[in-house]
mmCIF file of C-alpha atoms in Angstrom:
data_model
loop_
_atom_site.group_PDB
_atom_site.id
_atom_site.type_symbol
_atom_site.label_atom_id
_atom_site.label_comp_id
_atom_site.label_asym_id
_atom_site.label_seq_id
_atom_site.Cartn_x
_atom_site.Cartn_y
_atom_site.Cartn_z
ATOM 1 C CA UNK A 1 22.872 -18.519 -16.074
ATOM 2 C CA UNK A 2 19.668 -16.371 -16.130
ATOM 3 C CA UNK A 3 16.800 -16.165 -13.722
ATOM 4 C CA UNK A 4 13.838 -14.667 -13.877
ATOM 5 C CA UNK A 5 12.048 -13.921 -10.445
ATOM 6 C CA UNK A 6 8.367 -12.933 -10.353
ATOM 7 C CA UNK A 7 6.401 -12.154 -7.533
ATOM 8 C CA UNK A 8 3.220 -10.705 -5.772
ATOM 9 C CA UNK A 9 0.677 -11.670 -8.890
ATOM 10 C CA UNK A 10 -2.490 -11.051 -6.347
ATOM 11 C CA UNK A 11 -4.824 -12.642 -8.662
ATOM 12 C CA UNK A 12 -4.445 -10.016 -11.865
ATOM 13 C CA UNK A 13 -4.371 -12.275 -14.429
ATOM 14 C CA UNK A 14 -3.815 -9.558 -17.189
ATOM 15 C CA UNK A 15 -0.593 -8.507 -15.397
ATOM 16 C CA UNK A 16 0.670 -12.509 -14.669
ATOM 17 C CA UNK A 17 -0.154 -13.159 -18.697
ATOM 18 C CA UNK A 18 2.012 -10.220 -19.836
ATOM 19 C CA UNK A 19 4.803 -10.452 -17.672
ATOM 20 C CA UNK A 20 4.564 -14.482 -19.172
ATOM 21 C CA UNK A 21 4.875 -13.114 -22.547
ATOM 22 C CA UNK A 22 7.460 -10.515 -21.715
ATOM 23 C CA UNK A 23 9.714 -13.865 -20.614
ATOM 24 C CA UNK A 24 9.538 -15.484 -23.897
ATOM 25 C CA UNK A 25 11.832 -13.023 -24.978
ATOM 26 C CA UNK A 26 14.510 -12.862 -22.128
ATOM 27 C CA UNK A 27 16.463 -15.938 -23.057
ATOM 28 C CA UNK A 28 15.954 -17.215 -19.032
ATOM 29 C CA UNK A 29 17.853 -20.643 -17.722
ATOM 30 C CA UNK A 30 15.268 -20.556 -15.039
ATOM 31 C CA UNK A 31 12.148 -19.141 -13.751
ATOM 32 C CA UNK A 32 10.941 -18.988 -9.690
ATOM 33 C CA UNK A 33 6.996 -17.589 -9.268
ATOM 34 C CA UNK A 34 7.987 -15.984 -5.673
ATOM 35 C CA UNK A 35 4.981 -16.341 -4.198
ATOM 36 C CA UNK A 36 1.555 -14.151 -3.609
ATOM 37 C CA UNK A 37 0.325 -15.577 -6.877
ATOM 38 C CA UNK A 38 -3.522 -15.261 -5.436
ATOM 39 C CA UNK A 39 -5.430 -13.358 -3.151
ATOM 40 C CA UNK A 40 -6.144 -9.242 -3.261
ATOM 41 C CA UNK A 41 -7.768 -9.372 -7.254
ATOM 42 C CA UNK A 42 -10.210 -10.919 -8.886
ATOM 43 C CA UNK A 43 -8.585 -14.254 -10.677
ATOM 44 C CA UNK A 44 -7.168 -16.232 -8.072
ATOM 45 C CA UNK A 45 -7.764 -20.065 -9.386
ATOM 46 C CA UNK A 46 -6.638 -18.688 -12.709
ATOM 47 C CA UNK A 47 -3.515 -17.037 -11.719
ATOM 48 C CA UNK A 48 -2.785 -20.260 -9.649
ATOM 49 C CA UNK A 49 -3.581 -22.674 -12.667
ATOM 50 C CA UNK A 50 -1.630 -21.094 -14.927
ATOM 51 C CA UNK A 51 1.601 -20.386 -12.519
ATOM 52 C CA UNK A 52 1.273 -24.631 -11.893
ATOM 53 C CA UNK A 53 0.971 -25.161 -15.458
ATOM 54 C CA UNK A 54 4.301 -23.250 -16.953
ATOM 55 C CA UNK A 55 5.801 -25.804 -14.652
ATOM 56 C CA UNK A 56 8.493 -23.345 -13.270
ATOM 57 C CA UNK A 57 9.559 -23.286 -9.243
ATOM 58 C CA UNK A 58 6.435 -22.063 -7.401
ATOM 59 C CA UNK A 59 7.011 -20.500 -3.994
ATOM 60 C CA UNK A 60 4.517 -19.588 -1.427
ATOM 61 C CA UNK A 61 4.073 -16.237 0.148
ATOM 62 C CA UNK A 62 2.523 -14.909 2.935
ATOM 63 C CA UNK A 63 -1.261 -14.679 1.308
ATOM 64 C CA UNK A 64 -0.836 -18.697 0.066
ATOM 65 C CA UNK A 65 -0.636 -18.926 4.006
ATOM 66 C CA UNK A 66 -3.626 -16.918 4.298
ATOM 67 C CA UNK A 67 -5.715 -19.026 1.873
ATOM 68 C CA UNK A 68 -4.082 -22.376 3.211
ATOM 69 C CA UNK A 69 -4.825 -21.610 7.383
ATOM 70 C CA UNK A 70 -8.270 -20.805 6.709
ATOM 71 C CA UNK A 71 -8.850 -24.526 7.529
ATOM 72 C CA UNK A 72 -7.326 -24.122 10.986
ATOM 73 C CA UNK A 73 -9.657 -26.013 13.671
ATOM 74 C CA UNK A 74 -8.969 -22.373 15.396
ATOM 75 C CA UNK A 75 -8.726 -19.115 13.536
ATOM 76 C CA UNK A 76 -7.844 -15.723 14.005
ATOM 77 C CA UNK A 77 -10.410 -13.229 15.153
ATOM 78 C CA UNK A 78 -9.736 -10.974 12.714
ATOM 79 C CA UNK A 79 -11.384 -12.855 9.780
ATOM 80 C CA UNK A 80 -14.769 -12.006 10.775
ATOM 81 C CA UNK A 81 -14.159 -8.343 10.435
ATOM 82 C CA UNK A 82 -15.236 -6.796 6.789
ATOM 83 C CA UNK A 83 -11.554 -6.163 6.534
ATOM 84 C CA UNK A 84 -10.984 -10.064 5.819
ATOM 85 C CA UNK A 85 -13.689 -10.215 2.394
ATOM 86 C CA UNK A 86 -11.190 -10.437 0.355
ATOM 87 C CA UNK A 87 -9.515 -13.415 1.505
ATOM 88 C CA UNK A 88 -12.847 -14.703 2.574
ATOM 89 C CA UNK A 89 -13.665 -14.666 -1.384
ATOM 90 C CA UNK A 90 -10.331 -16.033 -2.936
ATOM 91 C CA UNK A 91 -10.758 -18.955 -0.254
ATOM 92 C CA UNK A 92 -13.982 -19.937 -1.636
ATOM 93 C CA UNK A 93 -13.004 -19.982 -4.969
ATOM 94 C CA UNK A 94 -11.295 -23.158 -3.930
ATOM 95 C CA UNK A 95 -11.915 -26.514 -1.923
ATOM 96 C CA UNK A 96 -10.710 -27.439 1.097
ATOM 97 C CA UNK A 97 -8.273 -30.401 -0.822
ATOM 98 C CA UNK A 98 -7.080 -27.236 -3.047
ATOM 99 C CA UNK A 99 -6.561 -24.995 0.236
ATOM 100 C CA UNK A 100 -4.374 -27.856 2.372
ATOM 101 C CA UNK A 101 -2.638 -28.402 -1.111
ATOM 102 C CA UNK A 102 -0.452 -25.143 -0.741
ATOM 103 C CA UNK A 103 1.233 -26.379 2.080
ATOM 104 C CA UNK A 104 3.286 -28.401 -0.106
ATOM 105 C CA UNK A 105 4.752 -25.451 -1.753
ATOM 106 C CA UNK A 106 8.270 -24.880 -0.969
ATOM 107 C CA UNK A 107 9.543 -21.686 0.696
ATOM 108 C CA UNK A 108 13.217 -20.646 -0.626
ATOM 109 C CA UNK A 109 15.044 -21.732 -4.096
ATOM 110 C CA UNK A 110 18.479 -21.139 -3.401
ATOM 111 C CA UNK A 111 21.750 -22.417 -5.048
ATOM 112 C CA UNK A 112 25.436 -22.002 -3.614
ATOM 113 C CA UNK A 113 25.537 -18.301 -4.057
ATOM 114 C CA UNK A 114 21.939 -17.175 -4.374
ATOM 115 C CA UNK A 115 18.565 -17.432 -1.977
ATOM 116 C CA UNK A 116 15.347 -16.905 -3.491
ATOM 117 C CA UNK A 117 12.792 -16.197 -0.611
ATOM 118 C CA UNK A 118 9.680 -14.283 -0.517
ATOM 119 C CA UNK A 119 9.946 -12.245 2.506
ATOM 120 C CA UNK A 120 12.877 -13.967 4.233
ATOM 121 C CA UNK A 121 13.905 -17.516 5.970
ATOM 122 C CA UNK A 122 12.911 -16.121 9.508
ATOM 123 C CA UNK A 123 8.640 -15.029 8.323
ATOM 124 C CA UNK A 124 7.092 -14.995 4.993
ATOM 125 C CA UNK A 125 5.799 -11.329 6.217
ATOM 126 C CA UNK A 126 9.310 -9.656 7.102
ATOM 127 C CA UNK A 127 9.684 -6.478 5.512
ATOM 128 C CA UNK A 128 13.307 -5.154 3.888
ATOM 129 C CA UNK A 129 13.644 -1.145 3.450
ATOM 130 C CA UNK A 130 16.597 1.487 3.621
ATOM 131 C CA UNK A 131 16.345 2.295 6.996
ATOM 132 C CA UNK A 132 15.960 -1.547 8.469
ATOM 133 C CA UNK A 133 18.358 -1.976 10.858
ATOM 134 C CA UNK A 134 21.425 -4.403 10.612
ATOM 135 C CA UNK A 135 20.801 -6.197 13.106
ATOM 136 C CA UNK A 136 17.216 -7.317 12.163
ATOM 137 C CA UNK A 137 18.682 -8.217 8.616
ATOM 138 C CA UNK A 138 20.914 -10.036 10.523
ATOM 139 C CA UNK A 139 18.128 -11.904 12.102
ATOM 140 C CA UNK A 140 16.107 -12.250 9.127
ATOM 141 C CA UNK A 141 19.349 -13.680 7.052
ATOM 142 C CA UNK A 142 21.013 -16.502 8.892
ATOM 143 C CA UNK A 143 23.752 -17.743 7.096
ATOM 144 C CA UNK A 144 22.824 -16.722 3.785
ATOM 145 C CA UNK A 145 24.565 -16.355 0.276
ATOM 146 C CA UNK A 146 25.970 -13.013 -1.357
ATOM 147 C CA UNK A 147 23.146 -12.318 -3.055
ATOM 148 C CA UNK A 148 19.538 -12.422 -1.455
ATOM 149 C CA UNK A 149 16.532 -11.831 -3.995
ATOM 150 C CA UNK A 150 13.366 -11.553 -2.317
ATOM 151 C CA UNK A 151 9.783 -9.583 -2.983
ATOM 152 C CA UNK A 152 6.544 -9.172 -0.238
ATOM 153 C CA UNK A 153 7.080 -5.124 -0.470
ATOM 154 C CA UNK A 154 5.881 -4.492 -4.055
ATOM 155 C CA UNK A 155 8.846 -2.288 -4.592
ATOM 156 C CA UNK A 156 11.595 -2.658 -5.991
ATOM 157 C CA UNK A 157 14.779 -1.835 -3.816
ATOM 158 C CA UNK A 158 18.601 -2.906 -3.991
ATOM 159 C CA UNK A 159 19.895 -3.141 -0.264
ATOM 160 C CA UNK A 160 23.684 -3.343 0.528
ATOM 161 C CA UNK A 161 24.193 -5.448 4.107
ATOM 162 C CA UNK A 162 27.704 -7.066 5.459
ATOM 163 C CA UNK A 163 29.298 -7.524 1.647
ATOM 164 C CA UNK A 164 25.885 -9.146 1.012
ATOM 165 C CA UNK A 165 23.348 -7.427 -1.785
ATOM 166 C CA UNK A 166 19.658 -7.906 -0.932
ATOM 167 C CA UNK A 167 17.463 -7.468 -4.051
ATOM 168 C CA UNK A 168 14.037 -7.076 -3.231
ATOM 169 C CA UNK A 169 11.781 -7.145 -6.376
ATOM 170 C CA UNK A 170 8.675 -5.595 -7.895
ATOM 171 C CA UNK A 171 5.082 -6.580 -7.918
ATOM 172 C CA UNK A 172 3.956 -7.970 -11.255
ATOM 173 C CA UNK A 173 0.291 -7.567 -10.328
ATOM 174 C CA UNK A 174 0.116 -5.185 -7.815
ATOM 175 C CA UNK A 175 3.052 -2.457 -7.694
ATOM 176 C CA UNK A 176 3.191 -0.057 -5.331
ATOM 177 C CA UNK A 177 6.366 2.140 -6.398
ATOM 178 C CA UNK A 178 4.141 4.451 -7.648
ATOM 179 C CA UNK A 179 3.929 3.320 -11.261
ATOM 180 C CA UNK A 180 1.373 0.294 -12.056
ATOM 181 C CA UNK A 181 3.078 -1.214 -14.789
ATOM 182 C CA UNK A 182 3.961 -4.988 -13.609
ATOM 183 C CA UNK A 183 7.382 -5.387 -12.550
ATOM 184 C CA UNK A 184 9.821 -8.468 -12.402
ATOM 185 C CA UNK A 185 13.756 -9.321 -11.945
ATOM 186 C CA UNK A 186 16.432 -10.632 -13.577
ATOM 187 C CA UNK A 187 19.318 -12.324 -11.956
ATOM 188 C CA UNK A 188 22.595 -12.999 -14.180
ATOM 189 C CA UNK A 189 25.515 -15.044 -12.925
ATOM 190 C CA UNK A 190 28.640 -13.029 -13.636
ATOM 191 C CA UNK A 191 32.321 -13.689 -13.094
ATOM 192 C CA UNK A 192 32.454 -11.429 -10.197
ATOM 193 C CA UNK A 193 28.403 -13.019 -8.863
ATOM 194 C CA UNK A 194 25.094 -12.052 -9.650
ATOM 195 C CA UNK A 195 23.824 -9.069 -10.751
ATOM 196 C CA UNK A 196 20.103 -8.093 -11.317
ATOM 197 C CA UNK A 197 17.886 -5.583 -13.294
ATOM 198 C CA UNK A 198 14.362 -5.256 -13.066
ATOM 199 C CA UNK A 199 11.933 -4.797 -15.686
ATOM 200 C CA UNK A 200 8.738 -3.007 -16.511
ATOM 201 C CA UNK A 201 5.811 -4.540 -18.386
ATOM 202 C CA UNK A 202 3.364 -2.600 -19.905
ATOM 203 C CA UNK A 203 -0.614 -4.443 -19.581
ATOM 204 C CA UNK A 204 -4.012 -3.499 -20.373
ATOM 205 C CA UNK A 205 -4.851 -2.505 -16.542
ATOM 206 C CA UNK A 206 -8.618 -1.905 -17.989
ATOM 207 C CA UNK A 207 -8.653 -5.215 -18.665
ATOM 208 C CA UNK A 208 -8.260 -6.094 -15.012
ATOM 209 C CA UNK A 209 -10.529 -3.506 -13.709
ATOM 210 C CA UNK A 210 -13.229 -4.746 -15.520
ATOM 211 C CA UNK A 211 -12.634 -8.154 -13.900
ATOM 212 C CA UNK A 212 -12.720 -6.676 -10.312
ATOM 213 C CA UNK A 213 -16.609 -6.169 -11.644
ATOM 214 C CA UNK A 214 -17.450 -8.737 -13.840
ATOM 215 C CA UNK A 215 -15.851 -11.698 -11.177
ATOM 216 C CA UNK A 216 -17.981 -10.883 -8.848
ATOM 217 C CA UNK A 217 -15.048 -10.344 -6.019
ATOM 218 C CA UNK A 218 -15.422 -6.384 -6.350
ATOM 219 C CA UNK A 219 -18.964 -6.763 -4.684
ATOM 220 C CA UNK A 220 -18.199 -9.849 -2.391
ATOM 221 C CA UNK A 221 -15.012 -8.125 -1.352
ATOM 222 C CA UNK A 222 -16.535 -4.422 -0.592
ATOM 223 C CA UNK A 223 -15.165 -2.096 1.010
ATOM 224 C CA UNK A 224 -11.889 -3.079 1.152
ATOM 225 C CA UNK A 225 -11.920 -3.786 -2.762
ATOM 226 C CA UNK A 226 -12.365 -0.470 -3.498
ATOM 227 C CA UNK A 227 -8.935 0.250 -2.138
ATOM 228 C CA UNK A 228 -7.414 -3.351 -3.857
ATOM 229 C CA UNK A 229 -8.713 -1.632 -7.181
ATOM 230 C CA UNK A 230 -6.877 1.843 -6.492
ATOM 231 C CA UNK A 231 -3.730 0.129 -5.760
ATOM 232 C CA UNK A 232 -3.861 -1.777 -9.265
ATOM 233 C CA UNK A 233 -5.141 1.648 -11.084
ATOM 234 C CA UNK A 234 -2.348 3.915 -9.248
ATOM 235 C CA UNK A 235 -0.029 1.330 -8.661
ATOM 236 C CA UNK A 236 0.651 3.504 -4.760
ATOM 237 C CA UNK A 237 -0.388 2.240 -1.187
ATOM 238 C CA UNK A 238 -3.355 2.162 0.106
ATOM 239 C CA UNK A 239 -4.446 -0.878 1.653
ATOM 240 C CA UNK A 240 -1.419 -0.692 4.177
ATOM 241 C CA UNK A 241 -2.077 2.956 4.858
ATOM 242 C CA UNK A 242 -5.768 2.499 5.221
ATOM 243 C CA UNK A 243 -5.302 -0.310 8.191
ATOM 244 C CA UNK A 244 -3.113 1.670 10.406
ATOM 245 C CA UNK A 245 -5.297 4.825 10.124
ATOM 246 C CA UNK A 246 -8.473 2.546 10.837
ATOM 247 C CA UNK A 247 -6.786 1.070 13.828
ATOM 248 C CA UNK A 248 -6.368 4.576 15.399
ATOM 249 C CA UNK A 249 -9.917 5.980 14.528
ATOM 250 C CA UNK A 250 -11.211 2.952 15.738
ATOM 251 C CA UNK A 251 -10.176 3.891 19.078
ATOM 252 C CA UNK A 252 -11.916 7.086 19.038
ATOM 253 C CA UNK A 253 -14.884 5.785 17.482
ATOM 254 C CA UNK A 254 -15.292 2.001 18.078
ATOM 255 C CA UNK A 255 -18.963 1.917 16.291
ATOM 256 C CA UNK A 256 -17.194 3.302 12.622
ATOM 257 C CA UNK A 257 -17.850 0.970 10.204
ATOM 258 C CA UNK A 258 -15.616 -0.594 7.698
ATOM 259 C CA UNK A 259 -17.624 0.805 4.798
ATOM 260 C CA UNK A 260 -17.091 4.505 6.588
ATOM 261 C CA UNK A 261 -13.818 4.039 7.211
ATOM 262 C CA UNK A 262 -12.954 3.622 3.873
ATOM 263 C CA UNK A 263 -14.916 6.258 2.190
ATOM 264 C CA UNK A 264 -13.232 8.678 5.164
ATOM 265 C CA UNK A 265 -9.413 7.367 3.843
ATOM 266 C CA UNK A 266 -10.501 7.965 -0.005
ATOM 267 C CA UNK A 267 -11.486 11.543 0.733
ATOM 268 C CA UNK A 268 -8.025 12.240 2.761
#
């Protein structure tokens, strides 16, 4: 059995449509959309649309949740900052009947050896690296297969933990490995269990820049689309980077503005 595990599309339909293609060709069983399909790019109902339409397991991520808890009688304070445009734009590209609809979306595929899970089980926002410690896999991972396959971190990353493999895949619309070429996974049921590759899709990236213009969502979404737009031209952090540098100059100057910020973090 083959499964193909895609993740983190962000609205960049170019990317989503290649990596599509690139599938046609991989002889897949199976095919899980592991969530972050919109939000962060300019083509969020599209990307959506079409990742309903190939009729393959969708799963939501953390930035469905975003898009879905808008609607919340009470919402976090942060969304009136500058910081939130982006999500502010994807959610009204959509009505409020489209918004409460991705609460049905499940949250893990998962078979009798393998989990599929965007972040993990424990918070669609956990984060997996080299140095996490055991014990907060262990909290993350209760009762869990051998093999974990999961994405949120835009890079991919094989992760050994208690005779248990945790894959974590790559972003197909917005890598941040350092290369922005979209990037899925693979999993193959062996004799001896699963094993996984992940791929590399070559996509007209112009083709998605021009969108971040001609959508609309690079103006509605300014400043903090300028740094969306890096990540998909460099394929390296920045958004992530930015926040936690703004957070500490905000201290020492609460009056910066969001536009200021930014332009300080591009000339770093």
């Amino acid at each position: 059995m083959r499964i193909a595990i895609l993740s983190d599309i962000h609205s960049n339909l170019a990317a989503f449509e290649a990596v599509l293609a690139d599938l046609q060709s991989q002889a897949v069983d199976h095919v899980v959309i592991n969530g972050d399909v919109i939000n962060g790019g300019p083509d969020p109902r599209e990307c959506l649309d079409l990742a309903r339409a190939t009729g393959y397991t969708l799963l939501a991520g953390n930035h469905e949740r975003y898009i879905r808890d808008y609607d919340l009688p009470v919402r976090p304070p942060e969304w009136a900052s500058d910081l939130w445009k982006p999500s502010l734009w994807t959610v009204n590209q959509f009505s409020q009947a489209e918004r409460a609809a991705l609460h049905n979306l499940a949250t893990t595929y998962h078979t009798d050896d393998l989990l599929v899970v965007h972040a993990s089980p424990r918070h669609d926002q956990d984060s997996v690296f080299a140095i996490t410690p055991q014990r907060e896999l262990a909290a993350m991972f209760v009762d869990t297969p051998q093999t974990i396959i999961r994405s949120h971190n835009h890079i991919p990353q094989f992760r050994p933990w208690d005779g248990r493999m945790i894959v974590t895949t790559g972003a197909v619309g917005q890598p941040l490995d350092g290369n922005p070429w979209a990037k899925y996974a693979i999993a193959e049921r062996k004799p001896q269990g699963w094993r996984v590759k992940h791929r590399v899709v070559i996509y007209d990236i112009e083709t998605t820049v021009k969108r971040f213009h001609s959508s609309g969502y690079y103006e509605a979404a300014y400043p903090m689309s300028r740094l969306y737009l890096r990540e998909v031209q460099l394929g390296t952090h920045h958004v992530v980077p930015f926040l936690r540098l703004h957070q500490q100059w905000l201290k020492a100057d609460p009056q910066l503005s969001s536009e200021q910020a930014v332009k300080r973090f591009l000339e770093l």
